[in-house]
Amino acid sequence: VYPKAWKPTEVLRNWNPTDVTTLSPSHRNIYQGLCVFDYQTQYETALTYRNAEKPFVIRNDPKVTSVARRWEDDPEYLHRALGDVEEFRTERSPSELFMWYRLRGGGKHAAPEGYERPENDEVEMTYGEWLEHALEKDGRALGDEDAMAKVRELRERRLDMMREREEDGDDDDEGGDDALGGNDDKERGGGGGGRRGGCRLEGGYCGSNVYEGRGG
């Protein structure tokens, strides 16, 4: 049967969603059940899977690679492009979990007895502020002092811009850290070496795989 699937309990037992670190010597098994094709050498095979409406992973696409390299070589590229002024819709959660639902009214669509609404919500946030929060999460979890130094730099820049807006009379109290609003009626979604099975393909691989991912 393709694609290979595992029971959620097996995956979550190996990779607890509330623990996002992979610090050495700990490791995680990475469950891989999709074929991986090389764009340069297996394009036609990938098209066959696409036309059959089968899932797969494509790698080595030169257009994607060029964008990824640009972001990697210039960490400030995306920040410059999105800036520190325009705000974007941002989904926020006080934990590592993003649970989603949509209640459509009464009757059979009403919330079951004892239901507790997920704590995540939506706010407006600039890319700079989002990056600050994301780096702080990683920095604290991984003990990364370089990331924490970047967090302090981003926070100071954001606070300086807020003070400048206040002085210009253009302060806006909505959004950011203090905005606790959201859409009350919806959220979306659902909550190293390796052992491989299946066929090995030139430039890619196909079949069910379980890898050991190591930190460090």
PDB file of N, CA, C and O in Angstrom, residues 96-138:
ATOM      1  N   GLU A  96       3.363  24.638  22.221  1.00  0.00           N
ATOM      2  CA  GLU A  96       3.831  24.166  20.927  1.00  0.00           C
ATOM      3  C   GLU A  96       2.695  23.596  20.077  1.00  0.00           C
ATOM      4  O   GLU A  96       2.909  23.170  18.951  1.00  0.00           O
ATOM      5  N   LEU A  97       1.479  23.554  20.612  1.00  0.00           N
ATOM      6  CA  LEU A  97       0.361  22.908  19.940  1.00  0.00           C
ATOM      7  C   LEU A  97      -0.533  23.938  19.255  1.00  0.00           C
ATOM      8  O   LEU A  97      -0.856  24.973  19.826  1.00  0.00           O
ATOM      9  N   PHE A  98      -0.926  23.635  18.023  1.00  0.00           N
ATOM     10  CA  PHE A  98      -1.910  24.431  17.306  1.00  0.00           C
ATOM     11  C   PHE A  98      -3.088  23.520  16.993  1.00  0.00           C
ATOM     12  O   PHE A  98      -3.023  22.708  16.073  1.00  0.00           O
ATOM     13  N   MET A  99      -4.125  23.621  17.792  1.00  0.00           N
ATOM     14  CA  MET A  99      -5.327  22.812  17.582  1.00  0.00           C
ATOM     15  C   MET A  99      -6.373  23.668  16.887  1.00  0.00           C
ATOM     16  O   MET A  99      -6.519  24.853  17.171  1.00  0.00           O
ATOM     17  N   TRP A 100      -7.115  23.057  15.977  1.00  0.00           N
ATOM     18  CA  TRP A 100      -8.013  23.829  15.127  1.00  0.00           C
ATOM     19  C   TRP A 100      -9.425  23.256  15.140  1.00  0.00           C
ATOM     20  O   TRP A 100      -9.618  22.054  15.325  1.00  0.00           O
ATOM     21  N   TYR A 101     -10.390  24.114  14.905  1.00  0.00           N
ATOM     22  CA  TYR A 101     -11.774  23.661  14.807  1.00  0.00           C
ATOM     23  C   TYR A 101     -12.582  24.725  14.089  1.00  0.00           C
ATOM     24  O   TYR A 101     -12.141  25.856  13.891  1.00  0.00           O
ATOM     25  N   ARG A 102     -13.782  24.363  13.689  1.00  0.00           N
ATOM     26  CA  ARG A 102     -14.729  25.332  13.153  1.00  0.00           C
ATOM     27  C   ARG A 102     -16.128  24.907  13.615  1.00  0.00           C
ATOM     28  O   ARG A 102     -16.624  23.850  13.224  1.00  0.00           O
ATOM     29  N   LEU A 103     -16.716  25.712  14.475  1.00  0.00           N
ATOM     30  CA  LEU A 103     -18.076  25.462  14.940  1.00  0.00           C
ATOM     31  C   LEU A 103     -19.040  26.221  14.046  1.00  0.00           C
ATOM     32  O   LEU A 103     -18.908  27.422  13.865  1.00  0.00           O
ATOM     33  N   ARG A 104     -19.999  25.515  13.484  1.00  0.00           N
ATOM     34  CA  ARG A 104     -20.878  26.113  12.488  1.00  0.00           C
ATOM     35  C   ARG A 104     -22.255  26.503  13.045  1.00  0.00           C
ATOM     36  O   ARG A 104     -23.120  26.916  12.296  1.00  0.00           O
ATOM     37  N   GLY A 105     -22.450  26.348  14.335  1.00  0.00           N
ATOM     38  CA  GLY A 105     -23.740  26.727  14.885  1.00  0.00           C
ATOM     39  C   GLY A 105     -24.237  25.685  15.861  1.00  0.00           C
ATOM     40  O   GLY A 105     -23.463  24.919  16.440  1.00  0.00           O
ATOM     41  N   GLY A 106     -25.538  25.625  16.045  1.00  0.00           N
ATOM     42  CA  GLY A 106     -26.116  24.684  16.986  1.00  0.00           C
ATOM     43  C   GLY A 106     -26.327  23.304  16.389  1.00  0.00           C
ATOM     44  O   GLY A 106     -25.748  22.932  15.386  1.00  0.00           O
ATOM     45  N   GLY A 107     -27.198  22.542  17.038  1.00  0.00           N
ATOM     46  CA  GLY A 107     -27.503  21.208  16.554  1.00  0.00           C
ATOM     47  C   GLY A 107     -26.310  20.275  16.625  1.00  0.00           C
ATOM     48  O   GLY A 107     -25.515  20.316  17.569  1.00  0.00           O
ATOM     49  N   LYS A 108     -26.139  19.462  15.606  1.00  0.00           N
ATOM     50  CA  LYS A 108     -25.063  18.465  15.617  1.00  0.00           C
ATOM     51  C   LYS A 108     -23.688  19.100  15.502  1.00  0.00           C
ATOM     52  O   LYS A 108     -22.669  18.454  15.744  1.00  0.00           O
ATOM     53  N   HIS A 109     -23.649  20.390  15.095  1.00  0.00           N
ATOM     54  CA  HIS A 109     -22.368  21.076  14.957  1.00  0.00           C
ATOM     55  C   HIS A 109     -21.948  21.811  16.229  1.00  0.00           C
ATOM     56  O   HIS A 109     -20.887  22.436  16.257  1.00  0.00           O
ATOM     57  N   ALA A 110     -22.780  21.773  17.264  1.00  0.00           N
ATOM     58  CA  ALA A 110     -22.458  22.479  18.504  1.00  0.00           C
ATOM     59  C   ALA A 110     -21.286  21.790  19.199  1.00  0.00           C
ATOM     60  O   ALA A 110     -21.012  20.606  18.993  1.00  0.00           O
ATOM     61  N   ALA A 111     -20.584  22.560  20.033  1.00  0.00           N
ATOM     62  CA  ALA A 111     -19.452  21.996  20.770  1.00  0.00           C
ATOM     63  C   ALA A 111     -19.947  20.924  21.729  1.00  0.00           C
ATOM     64  O   ALA A 111     -20.965  21.093  22.396  1.00  0.00           O
ATOM     65  N   PRO A 112     -19.252  19.780  21.809  1.00  0.00           N
ATOM     66  CA  PRO A 112     -19.676  18.723  22.733  1.00  0.00           C
ATOM     67  C   PRO A 112     -19.520  19.158  24.177  1.00  0.00           C
ATOM     68  O   PRO A 112     -18.768  20.090  24.489  1.00  0.00           O
ATOM     69  N   GLU A 113     -20.207  18.499  25.062  1.00  0.00           N
ATOM     70  CA  GLU A 113     -20.151  18.827  26.482  1.00  0.00           C
ATOM     71  C   GLU A 113     -18.719  18.656  26.999  1.00  0.00           C
ATOM     72  O   GLU A 113     -18.046  17.672  26.698  1.00  0.00           O
ATOM     73  N   GLY A 114     -18.263  19.626  27.769  1.00  0.00           N
ATOM     74  CA  GLY A 114     -16.924  19.565  28.315  1.00  0.00           C
ATOM     75  C   GLY A 114     -15.842  20.064  27.382  1.00  0.00           C
ATOM     76  O   GLY A 114     -14.659  20.040  27.733  1.00  0.00           O
ATOM     77  N   TYR A 115     -16.239  20.542  26.186  1.00  0.00           N
ATOM     78  CA  TYR A 115     -15.255  21.010  25.211  1.00  0.00           C
ATOM     79  C   TYR A 115     -14.581  22.289  25.695  1.00  0.00           C
ATOM     80  O   TYR A 115     -15.237  23.190  26.214  1.00  0.00           O
ATOM     81  N   GLU A 116     -13.278  22.366  25.540  1.00  0.00           N
ATOM     82  CA  GLU A 116     -12.524  23.561  25.881  1.00  0.00           C
ATOM     83  C   GLU A 116     -11.908  24.132  24.614  1.00  0.00           C
ATOM     84  O   GLU A 116     -11.206  23.435  23.897  1.00  0.00           O
ATOM     85  N   ARG A 117     -12.168  25.401  24.348  1.00  0.00           N
ATOM     86  CA  ARG A 117     -11.662  26.043  23.151  1.00  0.00           C
ATOM     87  C   ARG A 117     -10.142  26.114  23.186  1.00  0.00           C
ATOM     88  O   ARG A 117      -9.562  26.472  24.211  1.00  0.00           O
ATOM     89  N   PRO A 118      -9.456  25.741  22.090  1.00  0.00           N
ATOM     90  CA  PRO A 118      -7.991  25.860  22.056  1.00  0.00           C
ATOM     91  C   PRO A 118      -7.545  27.284  22.362  1.00  0.00           C
ATOM     92  O   PRO A 118      -8.257  28.247  22.093  1.00  0.00           O
ATOM     93  N   GLU A 119      -6.348  27.405  22.919  1.00  0.00           N
ATOM     94  CA  GLU A 119      -5.860  28.706  23.351  1.00  0.00           C
ATOM     95  C   GLU A 119      -5.262  29.526  22.219  1.00  0.00           C
ATOM     96  O   GLU A 119      -4.978  30.703  22.400  1.00  0.00           O
ATOM     97  N   ASN A 120      -4.992  28.903  21.066  1.00  0.00           N
ATOM     98  CA  ASN A 120      -4.362  29.674  19.992  1.00  0.00           C
ATOM     99  C   ASN A 120      -5.336  30.685  19.402  1.00  0.00           C
ATOM    100  O   ASN A 120      -6.552  30.515  19.426  1.00  0.00           O
ATOM    101  N   ASP A 121      -4.790  31.768  18.867  1.00  0.00           N
ATOM    102  CA  ASP A 121      -5.592  32.806  18.260  1.00  0.00           C
ATOM    103  C   ASP A 121      -4.827  33.408  17.089  1.00  0.00           C
ATOM    104  O   ASP A 121      -3.783  32.902  16.694  1.00  0.00           O
ATOM    105  N   GLU A 122      -5.364  34.463  16.529  1.00  0.00           N
ATOM    106  CA  GLU A 122      -4.729  35.137  15.408  1.00  0.00           C
ATOM    107  C   GLU A 122      -4.520  36.604  15.760  1.00  0.00           C
ATOM    108  O   GLU A 122      -5.397  37.250  16.332  1.00  0.00           O
ATOM    109  N   VAL A 123      -3.339  37.126  15.420  1.00  0.00           N
ATOM    110  CA  VAL A 123      -3.025  38.534  15.637  1.00  0.00           C
ATOM    111  C   VAL A 123      -2.342  39.074  14.394  1.00  0.00           C
ATOM    112  O   VAL A 123      -1.974  38.325  13.488  1.00  0.00           O
ATOM    113  N   GLU A 124      -2.170  40.378  14.355  1.00  0.00           N
ATOM    114  CA  GLU A 124      -1.397  41.025  13.297  1.00  0.00           C
ATOM    115  C   GLU A 124       0.001  41.309  13.832  1.00  0.00           C
ATOM    116  O   GLU A 124       0.156  41.835  14.936  1.00  0.00           O
ATOM    117  N   MET A 125       1.018  40.968  13.063  1.00  0.00           N
ATOM    118  CA  MET A 125       2.392  41.080  13.547  1.00  0.00           C
ATOM    119  C   MET A 125       3.325  41.342  12.372  1.00  0.00           C
ATOM    120  O   MET A 125       3.131  40.809  11.279  1.00  0.00           O
ATOM    121  N   THR A 126       4.336  42.159  12.585  1.00  0.00           N
ATOM    122  CA  THR A 126       5.343  42.368  11.555  1.00  0.00           C
ATOM    123  C   THR A 126       6.253  41.147  11.484  1.00  0.00           C
ATOM    124  O   THR A 126       6.346  40.357  12.437  1.00  0.00           O
ATOM    125  N   TYR A 127       6.946  41.015  10.356  1.00  0.00           N
ATOM    126  CA  TYR A 127       7.876  39.895  10.230  1.00  0.00           C
ATOM    127  C   TYR A 127       8.984  39.985  11.272  1.00  0.00           C
ATOM    128  O   TYR A 127       9.401  38.975  11.851  1.00  0.00           O
ATOM    129  N   GLY A 128       9.469  41.211  11.542  1.00  0.00           N
ATOM    130  CA  GLY A 128      10.534  41.377  12.517  1.00  0.00           C
ATOM    131  C   GLY A 128      10.134  40.878  13.894  1.00  0.00           C
ATOM    132  O   GLY A 128      10.927  40.216  14.577  1.00  0.00           O
ATOM    133  N   GLU A 129       8.906  41.175  14.302  1.00  0.00           N
ATOM    134  CA  GLU A 129       8.455  40.710  15.618  1.00  0.00           C
ATOM    135  C   GLU A 129       8.282  39.200  15.626  1.00  0.00           C
ATOM    136  O   GLU A 129       8.620  38.525  16.597  1.00  0.00           O
ATOM    137  N   TRP A 130       7.729  38.656  14.518  1.00  0.00           N
ATOM    138  CA  TRP A 130       7.591  37.205  14.426  1.00  0.00           C
ATOM    139  C   TRP A 130       8.955  36.526  14.535  1.00  0.00           C
ATOM    140  O   TRP A 130       9.118  35.539  15.253  1.00  0.00           O
ATOM    141  N   LEU A 131       9.958  37.059  13.829  1.00  0.00           N
ATOM    142  CA  LEU A 131      11.296  36.484  13.865  1.00  0.00           C
ATOM    143  C   LEU A 131      11.870  36.541  15.274  1.00  0.00           C
ATOM    144  O   LEU A 131      12.530  35.596  15.731  1.00  0.00           O
ATOM    145  N   GLU A 132      11.611  37.632  15.953  1.00  0.00           N
ATOM    146  CA  GLU A 132      12.084  37.774  17.333  1.00  0.00           C
ATOM    147  C   GLU A 132      11.540  36.660  18.210  1.00  0.00           C
ATOM    148  O   GLU A 132      12.290  36.004  18.963  1.00  0.00           O
ATOM    149  N   HIS A 133      10.232  36.416  18.136  1.00  0.00           N
ATOM    150  CA  HIS A 133       9.614  35.364  18.959  1.00  0.00           C
ATOM    151  C   HIS A 133      10.117  33.977  18.554  1.00  0.00           C
ATOM    152  O   HIS A 133      10.365  33.121  19.417  1.00  0.00           O
ATOM    153  N   ALA A 134      10.246  33.733  17.258  1.00  0.00           N
ATOM    154  CA  ALA A 134      10.687  32.420  16.788  1.00  0.00           C
ATOM    155  C   ALA A 134      12.112  32.119  17.238  1.00  0.00           C
ATOM    156  O   ALA A 134      12.407  31.014  17.715  1.00  0.00           O
ATOM    157  N   LEU A 135      13.006  33.097  17.099  1.00  0.00           N
ATOM    158  CA  LEU A 135      14.392  32.890  17.522  1.00  0.00           C
ATOM    159  C   LEU A 135      14.502  32.723  19.037  1.00  0.00           C
ATOM    160  O   LEU A 135      15.330  31.942  19.527  1.00  0.00           O
ATOM    161  N   GLU A 136      13.668  33.443  19.771  1.00  0.00           N
ATOM    162  CA  GLU A 136      13.706  33.313  21.228  1.00  0.00           C
ATOM    163  C   GLU A 136      13.296  31.913  21.658  1.00  0.00           C
ATOM    164  O   GLU A 136      13.897  31.322  22.561  1.00  0.00           O
ATOM    165  N   LYS A 137      12.291  31.362  20.989  1.00  0.00           N
ATOM    166  CA  LYS A 137      11.846  30.003  21.308  1.00  0.00           C
ATOM    167  C   LYS A 137      12.972  29.005  21.064  1.00  0.00           C
ATOM    168  O   LYS A 137      13.275  28.157  21.911  1.00  0.00           O
ATOM    169  N   ASP A 138      13.606  29.104  19.902  1.00  0.00           N
ATOM    170  CA  ASP A 138      14.711  28.199  19.581  1.00  0.00           C
ATOM    171  C   ASP A 138      15.910  28.442  20.502  1.00  0.00           C
ATOM    172  O   ASP A 138      16.548  27.486  20.966  1.00  0.00           O
TER     173      ASP A 138
END
